[in-house]
PDB file of C-alpha atoms in Angstrom:
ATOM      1  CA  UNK J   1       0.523  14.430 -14.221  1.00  0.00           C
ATOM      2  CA  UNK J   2      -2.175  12.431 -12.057  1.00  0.00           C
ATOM      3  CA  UNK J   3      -3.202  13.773  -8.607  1.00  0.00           C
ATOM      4  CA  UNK J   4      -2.128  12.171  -5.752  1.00  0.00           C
ATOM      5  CA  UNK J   5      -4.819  10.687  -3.276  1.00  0.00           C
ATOM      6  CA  UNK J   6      -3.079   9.365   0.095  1.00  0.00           C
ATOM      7  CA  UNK J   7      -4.309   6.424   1.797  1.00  0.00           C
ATOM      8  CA  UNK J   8      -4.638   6.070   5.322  1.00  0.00           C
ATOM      9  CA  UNK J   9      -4.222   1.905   6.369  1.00  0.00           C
ATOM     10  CA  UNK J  10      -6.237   1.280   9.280  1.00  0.00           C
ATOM     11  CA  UNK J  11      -6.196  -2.507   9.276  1.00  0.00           C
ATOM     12  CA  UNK J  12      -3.943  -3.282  11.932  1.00  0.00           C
ATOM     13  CA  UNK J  13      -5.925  -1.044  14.414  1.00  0.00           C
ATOM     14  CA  UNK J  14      -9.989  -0.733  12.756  1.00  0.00           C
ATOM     15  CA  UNK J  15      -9.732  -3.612  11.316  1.00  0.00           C
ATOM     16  CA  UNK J  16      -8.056  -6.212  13.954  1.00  0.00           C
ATOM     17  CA  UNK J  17      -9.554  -4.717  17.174  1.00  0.00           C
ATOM     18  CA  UNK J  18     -13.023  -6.693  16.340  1.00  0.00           C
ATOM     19  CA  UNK J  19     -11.377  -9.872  15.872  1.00  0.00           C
ATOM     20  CA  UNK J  20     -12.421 -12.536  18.854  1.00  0.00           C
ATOM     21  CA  UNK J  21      -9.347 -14.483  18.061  1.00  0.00           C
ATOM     22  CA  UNK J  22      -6.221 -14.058  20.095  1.00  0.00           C
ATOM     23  CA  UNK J  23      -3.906 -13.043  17.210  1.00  0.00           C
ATOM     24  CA  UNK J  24       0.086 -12.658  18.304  1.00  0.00           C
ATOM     25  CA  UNK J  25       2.054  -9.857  18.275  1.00  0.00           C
ATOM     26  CA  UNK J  26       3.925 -11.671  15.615  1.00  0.00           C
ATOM     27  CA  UNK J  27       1.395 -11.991  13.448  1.00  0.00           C
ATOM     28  CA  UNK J  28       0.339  -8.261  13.773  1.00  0.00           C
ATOM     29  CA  UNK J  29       3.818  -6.943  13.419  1.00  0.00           C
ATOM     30  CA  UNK J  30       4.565  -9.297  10.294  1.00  0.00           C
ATOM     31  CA  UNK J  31       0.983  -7.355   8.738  1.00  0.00           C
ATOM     32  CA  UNK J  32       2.507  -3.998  10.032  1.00  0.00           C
ATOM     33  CA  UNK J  33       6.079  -4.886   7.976  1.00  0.00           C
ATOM     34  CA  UNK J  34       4.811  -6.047   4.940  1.00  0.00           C
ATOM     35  CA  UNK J  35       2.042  -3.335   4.751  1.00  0.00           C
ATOM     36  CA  UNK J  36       5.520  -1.040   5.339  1.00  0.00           C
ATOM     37  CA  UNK J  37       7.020  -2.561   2.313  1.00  0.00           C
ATOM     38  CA  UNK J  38       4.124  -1.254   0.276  1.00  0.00           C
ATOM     39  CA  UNK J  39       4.393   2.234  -0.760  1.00  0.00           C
ATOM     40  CA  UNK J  40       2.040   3.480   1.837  1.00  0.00           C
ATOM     41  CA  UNK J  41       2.888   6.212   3.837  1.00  0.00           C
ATOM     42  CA  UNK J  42       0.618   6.205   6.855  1.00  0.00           C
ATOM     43  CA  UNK J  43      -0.563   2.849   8.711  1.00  0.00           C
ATOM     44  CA  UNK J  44      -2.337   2.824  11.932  1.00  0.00           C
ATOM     45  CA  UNK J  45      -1.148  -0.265  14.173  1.00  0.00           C
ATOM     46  CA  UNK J  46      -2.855  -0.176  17.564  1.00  0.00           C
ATOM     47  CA  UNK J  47      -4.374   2.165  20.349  1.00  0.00           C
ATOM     48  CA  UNK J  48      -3.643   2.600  23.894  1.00  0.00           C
ATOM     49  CA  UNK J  49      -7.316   2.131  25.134  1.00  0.00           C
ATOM     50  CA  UNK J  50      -8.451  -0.009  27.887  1.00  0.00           C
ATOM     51  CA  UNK J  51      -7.809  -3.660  27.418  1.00  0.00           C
ATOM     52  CA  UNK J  52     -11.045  -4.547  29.093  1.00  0.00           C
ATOM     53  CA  UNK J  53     -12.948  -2.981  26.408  1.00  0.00           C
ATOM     54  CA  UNK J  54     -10.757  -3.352  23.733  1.00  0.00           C
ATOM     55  CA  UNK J  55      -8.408  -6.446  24.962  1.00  0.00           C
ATOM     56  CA  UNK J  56      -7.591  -7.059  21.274  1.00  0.00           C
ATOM     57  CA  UNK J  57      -5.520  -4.052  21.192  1.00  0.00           C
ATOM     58  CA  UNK J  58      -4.116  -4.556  24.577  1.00  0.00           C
ATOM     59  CA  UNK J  59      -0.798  -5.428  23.325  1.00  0.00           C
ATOM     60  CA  UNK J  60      -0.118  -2.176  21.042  1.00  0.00           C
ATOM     61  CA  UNK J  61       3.488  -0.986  23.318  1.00  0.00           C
ATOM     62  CA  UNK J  62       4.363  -4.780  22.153  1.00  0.00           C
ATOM     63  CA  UNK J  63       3.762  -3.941  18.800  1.00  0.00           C
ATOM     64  CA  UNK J  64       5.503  -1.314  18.511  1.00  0.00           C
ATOM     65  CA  UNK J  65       8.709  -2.345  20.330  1.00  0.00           C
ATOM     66  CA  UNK J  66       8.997  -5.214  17.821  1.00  0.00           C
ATOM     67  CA  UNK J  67       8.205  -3.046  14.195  1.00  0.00           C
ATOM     68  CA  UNK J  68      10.781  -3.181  11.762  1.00  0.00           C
ATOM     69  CA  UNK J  69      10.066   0.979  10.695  1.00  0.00           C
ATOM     70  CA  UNK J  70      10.474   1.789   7.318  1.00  0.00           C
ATOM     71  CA  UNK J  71      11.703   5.830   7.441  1.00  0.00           C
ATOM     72  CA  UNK J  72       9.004   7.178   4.799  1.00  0.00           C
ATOM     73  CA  UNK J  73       6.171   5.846   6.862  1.00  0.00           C
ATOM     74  CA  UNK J  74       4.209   7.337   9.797  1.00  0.00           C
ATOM     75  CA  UNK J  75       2.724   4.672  12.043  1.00  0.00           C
ATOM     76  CA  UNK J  76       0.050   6.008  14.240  1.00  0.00           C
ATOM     77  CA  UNK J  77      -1.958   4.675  17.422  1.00  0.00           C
ATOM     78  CA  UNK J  78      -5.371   5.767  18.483  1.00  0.00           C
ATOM     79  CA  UNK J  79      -4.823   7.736  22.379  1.00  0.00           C
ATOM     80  CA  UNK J  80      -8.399   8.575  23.827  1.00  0.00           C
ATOM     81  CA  UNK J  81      -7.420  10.086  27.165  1.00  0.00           C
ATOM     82  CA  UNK J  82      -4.076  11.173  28.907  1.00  0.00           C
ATOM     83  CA  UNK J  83      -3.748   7.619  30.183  1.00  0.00           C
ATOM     84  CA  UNK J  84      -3.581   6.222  27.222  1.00  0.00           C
ATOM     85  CA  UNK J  85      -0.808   9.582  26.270  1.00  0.00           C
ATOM     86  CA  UNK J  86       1.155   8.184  29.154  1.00  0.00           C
ATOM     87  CA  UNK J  87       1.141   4.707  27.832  1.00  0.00           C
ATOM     88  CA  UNK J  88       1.922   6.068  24.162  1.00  0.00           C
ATOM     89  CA  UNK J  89       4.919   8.308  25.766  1.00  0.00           C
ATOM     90  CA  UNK J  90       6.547   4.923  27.271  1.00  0.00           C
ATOM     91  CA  UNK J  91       6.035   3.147  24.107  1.00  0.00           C
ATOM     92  CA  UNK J  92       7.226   5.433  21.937  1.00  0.00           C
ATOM     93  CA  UNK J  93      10.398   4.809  19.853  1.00  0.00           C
ATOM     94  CA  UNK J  94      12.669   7.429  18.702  1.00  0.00           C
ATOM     95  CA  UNK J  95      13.169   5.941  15.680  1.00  0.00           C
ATOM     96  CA  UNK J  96       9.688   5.766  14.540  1.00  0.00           C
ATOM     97  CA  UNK J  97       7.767   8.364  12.582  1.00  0.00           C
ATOM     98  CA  UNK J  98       4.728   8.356  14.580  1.00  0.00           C
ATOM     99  CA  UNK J  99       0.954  10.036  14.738  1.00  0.00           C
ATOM    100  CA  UNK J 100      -1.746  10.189  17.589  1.00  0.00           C
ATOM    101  CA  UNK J 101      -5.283   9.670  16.536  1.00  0.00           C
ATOM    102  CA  UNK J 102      -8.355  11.068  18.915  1.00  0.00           C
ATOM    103  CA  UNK J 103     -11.709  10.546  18.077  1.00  0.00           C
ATOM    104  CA  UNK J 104     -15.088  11.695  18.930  1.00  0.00           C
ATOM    105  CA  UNK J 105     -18.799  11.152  17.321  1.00  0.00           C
ATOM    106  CA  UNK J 106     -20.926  13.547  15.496  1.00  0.00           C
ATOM    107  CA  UNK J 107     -24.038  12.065  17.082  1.00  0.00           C
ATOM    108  CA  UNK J 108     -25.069  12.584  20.827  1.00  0.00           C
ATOM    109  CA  UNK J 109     -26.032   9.194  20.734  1.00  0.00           C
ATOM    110  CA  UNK J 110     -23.487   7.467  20.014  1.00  0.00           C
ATOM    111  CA  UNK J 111     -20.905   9.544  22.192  1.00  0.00           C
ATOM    112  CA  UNK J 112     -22.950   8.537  25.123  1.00  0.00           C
ATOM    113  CA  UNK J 113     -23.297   5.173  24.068  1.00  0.00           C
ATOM    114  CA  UNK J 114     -19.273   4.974  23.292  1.00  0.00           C
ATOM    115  CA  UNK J 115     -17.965   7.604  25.314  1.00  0.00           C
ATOM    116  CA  UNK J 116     -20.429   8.656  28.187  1.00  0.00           C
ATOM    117  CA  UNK J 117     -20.434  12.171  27.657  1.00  0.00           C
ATOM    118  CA  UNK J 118     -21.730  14.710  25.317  1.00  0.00           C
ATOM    119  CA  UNK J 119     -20.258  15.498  22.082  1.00  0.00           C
ATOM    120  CA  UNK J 120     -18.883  18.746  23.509  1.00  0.00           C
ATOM    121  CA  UNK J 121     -17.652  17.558  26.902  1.00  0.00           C
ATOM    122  CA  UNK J 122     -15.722  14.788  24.693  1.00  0.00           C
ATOM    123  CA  UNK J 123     -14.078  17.470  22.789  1.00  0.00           C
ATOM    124  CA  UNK J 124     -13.432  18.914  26.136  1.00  0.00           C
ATOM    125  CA  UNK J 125     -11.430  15.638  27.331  1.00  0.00           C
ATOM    126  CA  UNK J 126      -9.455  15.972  24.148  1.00  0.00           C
ATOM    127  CA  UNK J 127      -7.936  19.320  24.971  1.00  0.00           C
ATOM    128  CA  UNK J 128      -5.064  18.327  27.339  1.00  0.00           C
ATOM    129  CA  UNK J 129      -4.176  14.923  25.143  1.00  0.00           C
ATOM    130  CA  UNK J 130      -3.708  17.380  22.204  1.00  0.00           C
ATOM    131  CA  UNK J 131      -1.812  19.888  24.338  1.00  0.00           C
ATOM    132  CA  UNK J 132       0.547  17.131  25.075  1.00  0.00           C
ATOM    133  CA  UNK J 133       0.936  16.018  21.350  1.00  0.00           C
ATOM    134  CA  UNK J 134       1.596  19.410  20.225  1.00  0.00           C
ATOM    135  CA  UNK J 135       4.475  19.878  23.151  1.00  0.00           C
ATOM    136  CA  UNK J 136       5.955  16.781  21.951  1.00  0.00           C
ATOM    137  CA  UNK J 137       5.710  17.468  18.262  1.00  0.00           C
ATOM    138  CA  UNK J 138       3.844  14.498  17.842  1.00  0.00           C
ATOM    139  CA  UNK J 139       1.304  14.880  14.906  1.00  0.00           C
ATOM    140  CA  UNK J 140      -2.508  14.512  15.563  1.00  0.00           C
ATOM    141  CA  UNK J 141      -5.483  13.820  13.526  1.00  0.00           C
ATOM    142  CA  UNK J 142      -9.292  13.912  14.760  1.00  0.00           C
ATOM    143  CA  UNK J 143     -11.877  11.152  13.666  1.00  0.00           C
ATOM    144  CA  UNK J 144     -15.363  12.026  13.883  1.00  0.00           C
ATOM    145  CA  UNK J 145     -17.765   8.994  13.682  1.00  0.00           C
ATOM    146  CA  UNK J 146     -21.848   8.704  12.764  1.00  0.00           C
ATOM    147  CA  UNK J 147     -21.056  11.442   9.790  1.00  0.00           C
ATOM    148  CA  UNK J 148     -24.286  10.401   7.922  1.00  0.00           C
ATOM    149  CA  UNK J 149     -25.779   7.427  10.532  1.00  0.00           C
ATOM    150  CA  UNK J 150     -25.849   6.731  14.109  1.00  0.00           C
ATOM    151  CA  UNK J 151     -26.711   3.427  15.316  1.00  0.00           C
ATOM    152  CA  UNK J 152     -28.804   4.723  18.269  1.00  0.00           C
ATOM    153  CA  UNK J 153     -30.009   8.413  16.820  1.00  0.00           C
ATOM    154  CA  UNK J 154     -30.594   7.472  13.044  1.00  0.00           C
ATOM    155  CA  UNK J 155     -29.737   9.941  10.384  1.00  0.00           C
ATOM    156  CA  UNK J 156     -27.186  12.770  11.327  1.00  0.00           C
ATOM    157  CA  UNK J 157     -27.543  16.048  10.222  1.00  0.00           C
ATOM    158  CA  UNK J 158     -25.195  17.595   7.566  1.00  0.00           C
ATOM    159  CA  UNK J 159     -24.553  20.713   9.469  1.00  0.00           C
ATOM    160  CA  UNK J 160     -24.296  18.531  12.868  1.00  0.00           C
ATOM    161  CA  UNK J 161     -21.315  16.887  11.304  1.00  0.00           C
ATOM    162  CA  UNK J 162     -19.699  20.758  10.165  1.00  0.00           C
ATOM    163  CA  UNK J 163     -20.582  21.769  14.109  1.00  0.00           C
ATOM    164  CA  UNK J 164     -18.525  18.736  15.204  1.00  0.00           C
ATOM    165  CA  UNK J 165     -15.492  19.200  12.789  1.00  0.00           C
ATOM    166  CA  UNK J 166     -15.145  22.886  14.074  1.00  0.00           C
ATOM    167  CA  UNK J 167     -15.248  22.233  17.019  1.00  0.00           C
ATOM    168  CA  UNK J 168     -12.333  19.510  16.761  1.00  0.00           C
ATOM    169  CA  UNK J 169     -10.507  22.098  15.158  1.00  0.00           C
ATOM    170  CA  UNK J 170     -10.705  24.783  17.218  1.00  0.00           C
ATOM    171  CA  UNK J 171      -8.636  21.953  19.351  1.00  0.00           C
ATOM    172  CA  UNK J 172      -6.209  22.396  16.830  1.00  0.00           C
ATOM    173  CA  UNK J 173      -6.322  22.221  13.297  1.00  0.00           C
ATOM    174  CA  UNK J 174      -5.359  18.535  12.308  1.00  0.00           C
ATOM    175  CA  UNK J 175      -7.250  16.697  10.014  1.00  0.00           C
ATOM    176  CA  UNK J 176     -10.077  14.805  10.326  1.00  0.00           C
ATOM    177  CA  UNK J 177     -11.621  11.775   9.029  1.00  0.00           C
ATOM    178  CA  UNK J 178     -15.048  11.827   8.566  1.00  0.00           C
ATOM    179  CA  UNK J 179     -16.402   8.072   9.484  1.00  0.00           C
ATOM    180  CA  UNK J 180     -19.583   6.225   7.761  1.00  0.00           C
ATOM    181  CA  UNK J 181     -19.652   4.095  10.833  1.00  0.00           C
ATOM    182  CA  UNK J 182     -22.189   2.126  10.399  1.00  0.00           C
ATOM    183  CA  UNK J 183     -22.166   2.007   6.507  1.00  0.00           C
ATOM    184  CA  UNK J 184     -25.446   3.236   5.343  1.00  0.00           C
ATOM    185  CA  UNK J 185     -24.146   6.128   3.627  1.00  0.00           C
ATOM    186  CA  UNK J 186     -25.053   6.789  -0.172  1.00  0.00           C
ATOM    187  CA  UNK J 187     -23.697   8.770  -2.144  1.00  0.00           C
ATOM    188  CA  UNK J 188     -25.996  11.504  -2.650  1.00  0.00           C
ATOM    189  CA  UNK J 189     -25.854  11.749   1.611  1.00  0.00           C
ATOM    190  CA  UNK J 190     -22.691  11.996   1.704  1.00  0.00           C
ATOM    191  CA  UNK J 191     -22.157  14.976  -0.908  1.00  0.00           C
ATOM    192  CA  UNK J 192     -24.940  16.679   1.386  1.00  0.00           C
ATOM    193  CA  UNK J 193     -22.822  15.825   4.401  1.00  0.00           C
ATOM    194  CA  UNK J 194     -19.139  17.006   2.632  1.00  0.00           C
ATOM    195  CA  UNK J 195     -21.124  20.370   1.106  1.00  0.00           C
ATOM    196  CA  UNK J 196     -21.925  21.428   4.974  1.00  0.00           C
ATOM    197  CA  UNK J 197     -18.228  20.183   6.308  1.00  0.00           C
ATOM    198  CA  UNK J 198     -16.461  21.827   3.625  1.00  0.00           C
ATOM    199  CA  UNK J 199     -18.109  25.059   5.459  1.00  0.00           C
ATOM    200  CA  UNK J 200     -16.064  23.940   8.525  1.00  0.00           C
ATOM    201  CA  UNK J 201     -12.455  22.572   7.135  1.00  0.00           C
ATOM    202  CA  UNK J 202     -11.059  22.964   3.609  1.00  0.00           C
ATOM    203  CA  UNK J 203     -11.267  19.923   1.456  1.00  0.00           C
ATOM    204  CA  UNK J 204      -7.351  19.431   1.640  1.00  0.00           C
ATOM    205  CA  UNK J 205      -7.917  19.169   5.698  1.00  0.00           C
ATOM    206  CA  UNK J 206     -10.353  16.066   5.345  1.00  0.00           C
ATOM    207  CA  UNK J 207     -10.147  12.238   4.948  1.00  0.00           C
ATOM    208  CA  UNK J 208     -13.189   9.725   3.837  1.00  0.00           C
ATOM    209  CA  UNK J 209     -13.458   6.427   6.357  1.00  0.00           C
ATOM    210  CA  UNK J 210     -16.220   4.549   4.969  1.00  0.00           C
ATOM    211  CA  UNK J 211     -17.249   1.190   5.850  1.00  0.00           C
ATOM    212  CA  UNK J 212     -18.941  -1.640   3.048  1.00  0.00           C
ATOM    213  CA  UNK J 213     -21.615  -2.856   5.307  1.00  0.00           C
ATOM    214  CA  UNK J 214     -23.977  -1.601   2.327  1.00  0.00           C
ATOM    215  CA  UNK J 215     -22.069  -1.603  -0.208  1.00  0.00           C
ATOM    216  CA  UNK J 216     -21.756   2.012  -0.963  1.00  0.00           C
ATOM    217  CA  UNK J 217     -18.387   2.613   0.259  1.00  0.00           C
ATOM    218  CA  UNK J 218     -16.100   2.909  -3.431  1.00  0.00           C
ATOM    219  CA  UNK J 219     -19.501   5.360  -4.832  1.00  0.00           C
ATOM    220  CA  UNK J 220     -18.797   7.410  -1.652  1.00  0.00           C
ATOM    221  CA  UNK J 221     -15.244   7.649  -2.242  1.00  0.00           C
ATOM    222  CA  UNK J 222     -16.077   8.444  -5.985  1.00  0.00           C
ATOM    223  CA  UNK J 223     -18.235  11.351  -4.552  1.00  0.00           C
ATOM    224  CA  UNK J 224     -15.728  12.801  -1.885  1.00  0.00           C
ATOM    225  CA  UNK J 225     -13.047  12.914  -4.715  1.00  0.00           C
ATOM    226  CA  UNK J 226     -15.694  14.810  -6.624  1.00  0.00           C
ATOM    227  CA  UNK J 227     -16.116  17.284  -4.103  1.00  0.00           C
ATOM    228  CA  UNK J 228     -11.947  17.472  -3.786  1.00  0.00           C
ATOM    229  CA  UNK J 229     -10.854  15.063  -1.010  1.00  0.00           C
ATOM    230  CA  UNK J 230      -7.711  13.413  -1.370  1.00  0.00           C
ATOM    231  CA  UNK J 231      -7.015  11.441   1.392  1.00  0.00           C
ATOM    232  CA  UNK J 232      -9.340   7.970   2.453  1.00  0.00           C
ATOM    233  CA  UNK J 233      -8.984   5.244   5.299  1.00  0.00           C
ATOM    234  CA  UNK J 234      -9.058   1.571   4.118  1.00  0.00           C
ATOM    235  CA  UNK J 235      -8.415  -1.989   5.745  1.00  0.00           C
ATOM    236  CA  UNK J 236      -6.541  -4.646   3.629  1.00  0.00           C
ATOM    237  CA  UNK J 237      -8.584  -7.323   3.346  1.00  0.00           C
ATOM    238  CA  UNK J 238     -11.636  -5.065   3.908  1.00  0.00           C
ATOM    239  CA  UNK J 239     -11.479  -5.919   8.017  1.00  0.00           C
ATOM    240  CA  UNK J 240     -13.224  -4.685  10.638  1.00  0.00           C
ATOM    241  CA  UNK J 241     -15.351  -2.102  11.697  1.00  0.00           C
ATOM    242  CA  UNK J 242     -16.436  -0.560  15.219  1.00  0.00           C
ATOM    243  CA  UNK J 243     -16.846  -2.708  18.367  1.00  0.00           C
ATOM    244  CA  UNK J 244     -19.524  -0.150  19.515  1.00  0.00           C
ATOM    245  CA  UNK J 245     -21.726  -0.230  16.575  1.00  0.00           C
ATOM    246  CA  UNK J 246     -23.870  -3.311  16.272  1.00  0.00           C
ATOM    247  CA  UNK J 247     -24.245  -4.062  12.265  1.00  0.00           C
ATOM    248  CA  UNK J 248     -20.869  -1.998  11.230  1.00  0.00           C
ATOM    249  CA  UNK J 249     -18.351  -5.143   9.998  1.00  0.00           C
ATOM    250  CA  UNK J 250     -16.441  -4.378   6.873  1.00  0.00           C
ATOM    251  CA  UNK J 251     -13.856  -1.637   6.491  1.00  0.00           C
ATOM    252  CA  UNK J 252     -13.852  -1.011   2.497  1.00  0.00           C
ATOM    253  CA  UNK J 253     -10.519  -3.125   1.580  1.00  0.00           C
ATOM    254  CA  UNK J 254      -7.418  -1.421   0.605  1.00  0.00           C
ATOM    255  CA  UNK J 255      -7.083  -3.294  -2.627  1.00  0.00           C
ATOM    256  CA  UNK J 256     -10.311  -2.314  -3.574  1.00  0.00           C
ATOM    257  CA  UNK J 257      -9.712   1.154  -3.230  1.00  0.00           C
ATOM    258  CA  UNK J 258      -6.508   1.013  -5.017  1.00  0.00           C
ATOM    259  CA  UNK J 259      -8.287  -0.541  -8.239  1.00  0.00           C
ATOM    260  CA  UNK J 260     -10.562   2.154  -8.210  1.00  0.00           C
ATOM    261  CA  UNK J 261      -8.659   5.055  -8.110  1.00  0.00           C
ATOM    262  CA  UNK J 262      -6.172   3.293 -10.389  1.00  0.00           C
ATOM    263  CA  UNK J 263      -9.366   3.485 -13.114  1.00  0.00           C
ATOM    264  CA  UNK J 264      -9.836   7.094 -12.154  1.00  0.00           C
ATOM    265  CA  UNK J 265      -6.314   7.753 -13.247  1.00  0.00           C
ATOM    266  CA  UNK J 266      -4.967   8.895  -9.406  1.00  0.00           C
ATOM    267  CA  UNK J 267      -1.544   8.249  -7.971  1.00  0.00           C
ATOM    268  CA  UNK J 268      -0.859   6.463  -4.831  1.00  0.00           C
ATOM    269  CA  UNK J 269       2.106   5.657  -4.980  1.00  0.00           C
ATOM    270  CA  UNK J 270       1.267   1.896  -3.637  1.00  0.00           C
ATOM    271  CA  UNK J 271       2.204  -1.313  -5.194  1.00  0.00           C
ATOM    272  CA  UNK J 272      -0.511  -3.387  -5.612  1.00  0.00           C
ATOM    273  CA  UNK J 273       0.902  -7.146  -5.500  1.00  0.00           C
ATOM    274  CA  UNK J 274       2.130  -6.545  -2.255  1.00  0.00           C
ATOM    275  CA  UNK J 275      -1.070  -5.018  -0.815  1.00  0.00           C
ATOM    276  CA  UNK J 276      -2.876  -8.313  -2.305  1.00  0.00           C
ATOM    277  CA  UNK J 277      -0.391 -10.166  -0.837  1.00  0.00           C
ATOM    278  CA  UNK J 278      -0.966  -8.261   3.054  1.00  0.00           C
ATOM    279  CA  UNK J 279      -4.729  -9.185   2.239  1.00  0.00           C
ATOM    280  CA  UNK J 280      -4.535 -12.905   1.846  1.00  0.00           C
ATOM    281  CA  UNK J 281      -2.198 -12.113   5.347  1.00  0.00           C
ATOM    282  CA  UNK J 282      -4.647 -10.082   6.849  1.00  0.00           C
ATOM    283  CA  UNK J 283      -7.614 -12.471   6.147  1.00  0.00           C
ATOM    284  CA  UNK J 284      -6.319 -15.530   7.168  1.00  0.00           C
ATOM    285  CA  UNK J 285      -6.376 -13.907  11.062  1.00  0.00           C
ATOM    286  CA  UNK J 286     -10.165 -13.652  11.091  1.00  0.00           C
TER     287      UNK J 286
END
């Protein structure tokens, strides 16, 4: 029987918060449906950040008022900070399966840059947003950004990265996607970087996010399944990429990921024709 490797959609957050274009709430919740429709069992679909510094995603409670749920799936939205909690805890519909994301960076650098604070005073910030999640049985998983590169400190340190993802744990223990934000992971880095995480968080505990920009991002994949991950982050259409890290377009696409571990003999459990058809959907809002 083939393993099973689950596949996180981030389009409809990572992958539309870059766009310039105003794009409706119609058009995102008709992405968000047919995505649904797909097989896939976890889709990200906004984040209750502030609209002045992310006004794409400004309109997420309008998104999720107007989702058609489908009961197998677990839609999640990025909260940073207890504001953004208290604007998750109005929007939040009882008859959606959903998931709170929080995030911080395995580089100094880049937390100040995106977060003003230190690595550890970001984890710090975390603490009551978690507490909150956990009181409401919500479900939370940890991203961890600049896991091989950081856009403002260069390389990253393997064990730097396993320092980060304990410390996000000792939060609680969710799991935690490890993000090539800027895309200049290979795959030789990242089996160094996995090797000194896998120290930190058991391979069953972990998720691959790696962006295209160099064109590494299905080798990396190949290599985190080698070292026993089973769960990766993808954008239909292969949009996005991070507001706060100049050079970092291009989410590797869903479909792509799907062919490849469709070669490799995994189960997803995703049909195909409909993901290709959520890409043509999903490209035609750049």
């Amino acid at each position: 029987m083939a393993e099973f490797v689950r596949i996180h959609e981030v389009g409809p957050r990572d992958g539309l918060q870059n766009e310039k274009g105003v794009i409706s709430v119609a058009r995102k919740v008709a992405l968000i449906d047919l995505l649904s429709q797909s097989g896939l069992r976890d889709i990200e679909v906004g984040s209750f950040v502030s609209p002045k510094w992310v006004p794409q995603m400004a309109d997420t409670d309008q998104v999720l008022a107007q989702l058609h749920p489908e009961p197998d799936v677990r839609y999640a939205v990025l909260v940073p900070n207890m504001r953004g909690w208290e604007g998750f805890l109005q929007a939040r519909r009882a008859d959606i399966l959903t998931e709170i994301a929080v995030f911080i960076a395995a580089s100094e650098g880049f937390s100040q840059s995106n977060l003003n604070c230190s690595i550890a005073e970001s984890v710090a910030r975390l603490r009551p947003v978690v507490a909150a999640a956990q009181e409401n049985g919500v479900v939370v998983r940890g991203y961890v950004s600049c896991v091989t590169d950081c856009p403002f400190d260069g390389a990253v340190a393997p064990q730097q990265v396993a320092d980060t993802v304990a410390m996000l744990r000792e939060v609680a223990p969710m799991q935690v996607s490890l993000g090539d934000t800027i895309g200049k992971g290979t795959p030789e880095r990242v089996g160094a970087m996995l090797e000194a995480v896998l120290g930190a968080a058991p391979a069953t505990d972990l998720a691959g996010h790696f962006h295209d920009t160099g064109g590494q991002a299905l080798a990396n994949i190949e290599t985190s399944l080698d070292l026993g991950l089973r769960a990766f982050d993808s954008a239909v259409g292969g949009l996005g990429g991070c507001p706060y890290a100049p050079g970092a377009p291009g989410n590797v696409a869903t479909e792509a990921v799907l062919a490849l571990l469709d070669r490799l003999g995994y189960e997803t459990g995703i049909d195909r024709d409909v993901i290709a058809q959520a890409a043509e959907m999903a490209r035609a809002m750049r």
